[in-house]
Coordinates of C-alpha atoms in Angstrom, one line a residue:
X1 CA 24.1 -42.6 -19.3
X2 CA 26.7 -45.4 -19.0
X3 CA 29.2 -43.2 -20.8
X4 CA 28.8 -40.3 -18.3
X5 CA 29.0 -42.8 -15.4
X6 CA 32.2 -44.2 -16.8
X7 CA 33.6 -40.7 -17.3
X8 CA 32.7 -39.8 -13.7
X9 CA 34.4 -43.0 -12.4
X10 CA 37.6 -42.3 -14.4
X11 CA 37.7 -38.7 -13.2
X12 CA 37.2 -39.8 -9.6
X13 CA 40.0 -42.4 -9.9
X14 CA 42.3 -39.8 -11.5
X15 CA 41.6 -37.3 -8.8
X16 CA 42.4 -40.0 -6.1
X17 CA 45.6 -41.0 -7.9
X18 CA 46.8 -37.4 -8.0
X19 CA 46.1 -36.9 -4.4
X20 CA 45.4 -33.2 -3.5
X21 CA 46.2 -31.9 -7.0
X22 CA 42.9 -32.8 -8.6
X23 CA 40.6 -31.5 -5.8
X24 CA 41.3 -27.8 -6.0
X25 CA 40.7 -27.9 -9.8
X26 CA 37.2 -29.4 -9.3
X27 CA 36.5 -26.8 -6.6
X28 CA 37.6 -23.9 -8.8
X29 CA 35.4 -25.1 -11.6
X30 CA 32.4 -25.0 -9.3
X31 CA 33.1 -21.6 -7.6
X32 CA 32.6 -18.4 -9.6
X33 CA 35.5 -16.0 -9.7
X34 CA 33.0 -13.1 -9.3
X35 CA 29.7 -13.5 -7.4
X36 CA 27.6 -10.3 -7.5
X37 CA 24.2 -9.4 -6.0
X38 CA 21.5 -7.6 -8.2
X39 CA 18.8 -6.1 -6.1
X40 CA 15.5 -4.7 -7.4
X41 CA 12.0 -3.8 -6.1
X42 CA 9.8 -5.7 -8.6
X43 CA 7.6 -8.6 -7.6
X44 CA 8.7 -12.1 -8.8
X45 CA 5.7 -12.2 -11.2
X46 CA 6.8 -9.1 -13.1
X47 CA 8.4 -9.7 -16.5
X48 CA 11.3 -7.6 -15.3
X49 CA 12.4 -10.4 -12.9
X50 CA 12.0 -13.1 -15.5
X51 CA 14.3 -11.2 -17.9
X52 CA 16.8 -10.6 -15.0
X53 CA 17.0 -14.3 -14.2
X54 CA 17.3 -15.2 -17.9
X55 CA 20.1 -12.6 -18.2
X56 CA 21.9 -13.9 -15.2
X57 CA 21.9 -17.5 -16.6
X58 CA 23.2 -16.3 -20.0
X59 CA 26.0 -14.3 -18.3
X60 CA 27.0 -17.4 -16.3
X61 CA 27.1 -19.6 -19.4
X62 CA 29.0 -17.1 -21.6
X63 CA 31.6 -16.5 -18.9
X64 CA 32.0 -20.3 -18.4
X65 CA 30.8 -19.9 -14.8
X66 CA 33.3 -17.1 -13.9
X67 CA 30.6 -14.6 -13.2
X68 CA 27.6 -15.5 -11.0
X69 CA 24.8 -12.9 -10.8
X70 CA 22.4 -13.5 -7.9
X71 CA 19.0 -11.8 -8.4
X72 CA 17.2 -10.5 -5.3
X73 CA 13.7 -9.2 -6.4
X74 CA 10.8 -7.7 -4.4
X75 CA 12.9 -5.4 -2.1
X76 CA 14.4 -8.5 -0.3
X77 CA 17.5 -6.5 0.5
X78 CA 15.7 -3.4 1.7
X79 CA 13.8 -0.4 0.6
X80 CA 14.8 1.6 -2.5
X81 CA 16.6 4.1 -0.2
X82 CA 18.4 1.3 1.7
X83 CA 19.5 -0.4 -1.6
X84 CA 20.7 2.9 -3.1
X85 CA 22.9 3.3 0.0
X86 CA 24.1 -0.3 -0.4
X87 CA 25.0 0.0 -4.0
X88 CA 27.0 3.2 -3.2
X89 CA 28.9 1.5 -0.4
X90 CA 29.4 -1.8 -2.2
X91 CA 27.1 -4.0 0.0
X92 CA 25.1 -4.6 -3.2
X93 CA 27.0 -4.6 -6.6
X94 CA 24.0 -4.0 -9.0
X95 CA 20.7 -2.3 -8.4
X96 CA 17.8 -1.0 -10.6
X97 CA 16.1 2.2 -9.5
X98 CA 13.4 4.6 -10.8
X99 CA 14.9 7.9 -12.0
X100 CA 12.3 9.7 -9.9
X101 CA 13.7 8.2 -6.7
X102 CA 17.4 8.4 -7.9
X103 CA 16.8 12.2 -8.2
X104 CA 17.5 12.4 -4.4
X105 CA 21.1 11.8 -5.4
X106 CA 21.1 12.8 -9.1
X107 CA 18.6 15.6 -9.6
X108 CA 18.6 15.3 -13.4
X109 CA 17.4 11.6 -13.2
X110 CA 13.8 12.6 -12.7
X111 CA 13.5 14.6 -15.9
X112 CA 11.8 11.6 -17.7
X113 CA 8.9 12.1 -15.3
X114 CA 8.0 15.6 -16.3
X115 CA 4.3 15.8 -16.7
X116 CA 2.8 15.2 -20.2
X117 CA 6.2 15.4 -21.8
X118 CA 6.2 12.0 -23.6
X119 CA 3.3 11.2 -25.9
X120 CA 4.3 7.6 -26.6
X121 CA 6.9 4.9 -26.3
X122 CA 8.8 5.7 -29.6
X123 CA 9.4 9.2 -28.2
X124 CA 10.5 7.8 -24.8
X125 CA 13.1 5.5 -26.4
X126 CA 14.3 8.2 -28.8
X127 CA 15.1 10.4 -25.8
X128 CA 16.3 7.8 -23.3
X129 CA 18.5 5.9 -25.8
X130 CA 19.6 9.1 -27.3
X131 CA 21.1 12.4 -26.0
X132 CA 18.8 12.9 -23.0
X133 CA 19.6 9.4 -21.6
X134 CA 23.3 10.1 -22.3
X135 CA 23.2 13.3 -20.3
X136 CA 21.4 11.6 -17.3
X137 CA 24.0 8.8 -17.4
X138 CA 26.8 11.3 -17.3
X139 CA 25.2 12.9 -14.2
X140 CA 24.9 9.5 -12.6
X141 CA 28.6 8.9 -13.3
X142 CA 29.5 12.2 -11.6
X143 CA 27.6 11.0 -8.5
X144 CA 30.1 8.1 -8.2
X145 CA 28.0 5.3 -9.7
X146 CA 28.3 3.3 -13.0
X147 CA 25.2 2.8 -15.1
X148 CA 24.2 0.6 -18.0
X149 CA 23.3 2.2 -21.4
X150 CA 19.7 1.0 -21.6
X151 CA 17.0 2.0 -19.2
X152 CA 14.3 -0.6 -18.3
X153 CA 10.6 0.2 -18.5
X154 CA 8.2 0.8 -15.6
X155 CA 5.5 2.2 -17.9
X156 CA 3.2 5.2 -18.3
X157 CA 1.1 6.3 -15.4
X158 CA -2.7 6.5 -15.5
X159 CA -5.2 8.3 -13.3
X160 CA -8.0 6.4 -11.5
X161 CA -11.0 7.8 -9.6
X162 CA -14.0 6.7 -7.6
X163 CA -16.1 9.8 -8.4
X164 CA -15.6 10.8 -12.1
X165 CA -13.5 10.2 -15.2
X166 CA -10.8 12.8 -15.8
X167 CA -11.6 14.2 -19.2
X168 CA -9.5 17.4 -19.0
X169 CA -7.5 19.5 -16.5
X170 CA -10.7 21.1 -15.0
X171 CA -11.7 17.7 -13.6
X172 CA -8.6 17.8 -11.5
X173 CA -9.6 21.0 -9.7
X174 CA -10.0 20.2 -6.0
X175 CA -9.5 16.5 -6.8
X176 CA -8.1 14.6 -3.8
X177 CA -5.4 12.4 -5.3
X178 CA -2.8 10.2 -3.7
X179 CA 0.7 10.8 -5.0
X180 CA 4.1 9.3 -4.0
X181 CA 6.3 11.4 -1.7
X182 CA 8.1 13.4 -4.4
X183 CA 8.3 17.1 -5.2
X184 CA 7.7 16.5 -8.9
X185 CA 4.3 14.8 -8.4
X186 CA 3.1 17.3 -5.8
X187 CA 4.2 20.3 -8.0
X188 CA 2.4 18.9 -11.0
X189 CA -0.9 18.2 -9.4
X190 CA -0.9 21.5 -7.5
X191 CA -0.4 23.2 -10.9
X192 CA -3.8 21.6 -11.8
X193 CA -5.3 23.0 -8.6
X194 CA -5.8 19.5 -7.4
X195 CA -5.4 18.4 -3.7
X196 CA -2.4 16.0 -3.8
X197 CA -1.8 13.9 -0.7
X198 CA 1.5 12.1 -0.2
X199 CA 0.6 8.5 1.1
X200 CA 2.8 5.4 1.2
X201 CA 1.7 2.9 -1.4
X202 CA 1.0 0.2 1.3
X203 CA -1.8 2.5 2.5
X204 CA -3.3 3.5 -0.9
X205 CA -6.0 0.8 -1.0
X206 CA -7.4 1.8 2.5
X207 CA -7.1 5.5 1.7
X208 CA -9.2 5.0 -1.4
X209 CA -11.7 2.7 0.4
X210 CA -12.3 5.2 3.2
X211 CA -12.5 8.1 0.7
X212 CA -9.5 9.9 2.3
X213 CA -8.6 10.4 -1.3
X214 CA -10.8 10.1 -4.4
X215 CA -8.1 8.8 -6.8
X216 CA -4.5 7.8 -7.4
X217 CA -2.1 7.4 -10.4
X218 CA 0.0 4.4 -11.3
X219 CA 0.9 2.1 -14.3
X220 CA -1.9 -0.3 -15.2
X221 CA 0.0 -3.4 -14.1
X222 CA 0.3 -2.0 -10.6
X223 CA -3.4 -0.9 -10.5
X224 CA -4.2 -4.6 -11.3
X225 CA -1.7 -6.1 -8.9
X226 CA -2.9 -4.0 -6.0
X227 CA -6.6 -4.6 -6.9
X228 CA -7.4 -0.9 -6.9
X229 CA -10.2 -1.6 -9.3
X230 CA -12.2 -2.8 -6.2
X231 CA -12.2 0.7 -4.8
X232 CA -12.1 2.8 -8.1
X233 CA -14.7 3.1 -10.9
X234 CA -12.8 5.1 -13.6
X235 CA -9.4 4.9 -15.2
X236 CA -8.4 7.8 -17.4
X237 CA -5.5 7.0 -19.8
X238 CA -3.7 10.2 -19.1
X239 CA -0.2 8.8 -19.7
X240 CA 0.9 11.8 -17.6
X241 CA 4.3 10.5 -16.7
X242 CA 6.7 7.9 -17.9
X243 CA 9.1 6.1 -15.6
X244 CA 11.9 3.6 -16.0
X245 CA 14.6 1.9 -14.0
X246 CA 18.3 2.7 -14.4
X247 CA 20.7 -0.2 -14.0
X248 CA 23.2 1.0 -11.5
X249 CA 26.5 -0.5 -10.5
X250 CA 29.0 0.0 -7.7
X251 CA 32.0 1.6 -9.3
X252 CA 34.7 -0.4 -7.5
X253 CA 32.9 -3.7 -8.2
X254 CA 32.4 -2.9 -11.9
X255 CA 36.0 -1.8 -12.3
X256 CA 37.2 -5.0 -10.6
X257 CA 35.8 -7.1 -13.5
X258 CA 38.2 -8.1 -16.3
X259 CA 37.3 -6.3 -19.6
X260 CA 36.0 -9.5 -21.3
X261 CA 33.6 -10.2 -18.4
X262 CA 32.4 -6.6 -18.4
X263 CA 31.6 -6.8 -22.1
X264 CA 29.5 -10.0 -21.6
X265 CA 27.7 -8.5 -18.6
X266 CA 26.9 -5.2 -20.4
X267 CA 25.8 -7.0 -23.6
X268 CA 23.3 -9.2 -21.7
X269 CA 22.0 -6.6 -19.3
X270 CA 21.2 -4.1 -22.2
X271 CA 19.7 -6.9 -24.3
X272 CA 17.5 -7.9 -21.4
X273 CA 16.4 -4.3 -20.9
X274 CA 15.1 -4.1 -24.5
X275 CA 13.2 -7.4 -24.1
X276 CA 11.7 -6.2 -20.8
X277 CA 10.5 -3.0 -22.5
X278 CA 8.5 -5.2 -25.1
X279 CA 7.2 -7.4 -22.3
X280 CA 5.9 -4.4 -20.2
X281 CA 4.2 -2.7 -23.1
X282 CA 2.4 -6.0 -24.0
X283 CA 1.5 -6.6 -20.3
X284 CA -0.1 -3.1 -19.9
X285 CA -2.1 -3.7 -23.1
X286 CA -3.5 -7.1 -21.8
X287 CA -4.0 -5.7 -18.3
X288 CA -6.3 -3.0 -19.7
X289 CA -8.7 -5.7 -21.1
X290 CA -8.5 -7.5 -17.7
X291 CA -9.3 -4.4 -15.7
X292 CA -12.2 -3.4 -18.1
X293 CA -13.7 -6.9 -17.6
X294 CA -13.6 -6.2 -13.8
X295 CA -15.7 -3.1 -14.2
X296 CA -13.2 -0.3 -14.5
X297 CA -14.4 2.3 -17.1
X298 CA -11.7 3.6 -19.4
X299 CA -11.5 6.9 -21.2
X300 CA -8.7 8.6 -23.2
X301 CA -8.5 12.3 -22.7
X302 CA -6.7 14.7 -25.1
X303 CA -3.4 15.7 -23.5
X304 CA -3.0 19.1 -25.1
X305 CA -5.2 21.0 -22.6
X306 CA -3.2 19.4 -19.7
X307 CA 0.0 20.6 -21.2
X308 CA -1.5 24.1 -21.8
X309 CA -2.6 24.3 -18.1
X310 CA 0.9 23.3 -16.8
X311 CA 2.5 25.8 -19.1
X312 CA 0.1 28.6 -17.9
X313 CA 0.7 27.6 -14.3
X314 CA 4.5 28.0 -14.7
X315 CA 5.2 24.3 -14.0
X316 CA 7.5 23.8 -17.0
X317 CA 9.4 27.1 -16.4
X318 CA 9.9 26.1 -12.7
X319 CA 11.3 22.7 -13.6
X320 CA 13.4 24.0 -16.5
X321 CA 15.1 26.3 -13.8
X322 CA 15.7 23.2 -11.6
X323 CA 17.1 21.0 -14.3
X324 CA 19.1 23.7 -16.1
X325 CA 19.2 24.8 -19.8
X326 CA 21.2 21.9 -21.1
X327 CA 19.0 19.1 -19.8
X328 CA 15.8 21.0 -20.8
X329 CA 17.1 21.6 -24.3
X330 CA 17.7 17.9 -24.7
X331 CA 14.3 17.0 -23.4
X332 CA 12.6 19.4 -25.8
X333 CA 14.7 18.2 -28.7
X334 CA 12.9 14.8 -28.3
X335 CA 9.4 15.9 -27.2
X336 CA 8.9 19.4 -28.7
X337 CA 8.5 22.7 -27.0
X338 CA 7.2 22.6 -23.4
X339 CA 8.0 25.8 -21.6

């Protein structure tokens, strides 16, 4: 302690002796050369945010304070649509967004959400870290944004109900289910002859409570966080869609960074994405036990009949037409024949 105090006194004296010369040097050491904002929509409690903060600290250390990444979770800087607009204009430098929402700008980005395409995580990462992910990233680049190599995990989506477990596609016939406002969701559940209703997530609990809808679908972590187990009895592990977050960057802001800083940022962002994937998978496993203890009854249906139903209804053929031959070929290369 006495050593550091002596050092501080010497430095202060030296600064005073040199007049104005020493002061700007101290100021420069304290102020980052590049200060960027990273916006996302995840709550502070999610492992995503913990990994983002850890990543930001590592980048600051490895760049010797030259790059300061400020993390803004929980939609603090606006809705997903607002933030997508901001990252395009440069108001926000970095932003993570679900491919299913990014599809409003980059249609190919929602391909990972195709119903019952991915059976498990190994298949997801094989596709998204491989050629399919590369194809989507190239499409994002064409839209004027930069994107990191690794996609972050949002998890597989499951189906809950207040009336019955979903054991096969026939159980979805006439089933009143809440879906996000997205053509992909509506199209899929209509192919099952269900009755999908587009409802904002903030209104889901009351819609289930008042029986406007019988069920909904979301990753387990969100089912827990929103306390949907209070108004739902069954949870069918349908794994019907997988979704992740692309790490997007404003092109001008990214290109303004020196090559050495870019390399450090990219290395740490991609490493954090891989750690967050492991965290999310573990979280969903532990959340299942927690939800079961709160009375939610789980079942695991066979997915083959669901795929068969979508195929027969023309769902896969329709979306193959929308995504195009190349994208669909890369999807089927990873998951097997769909259409």
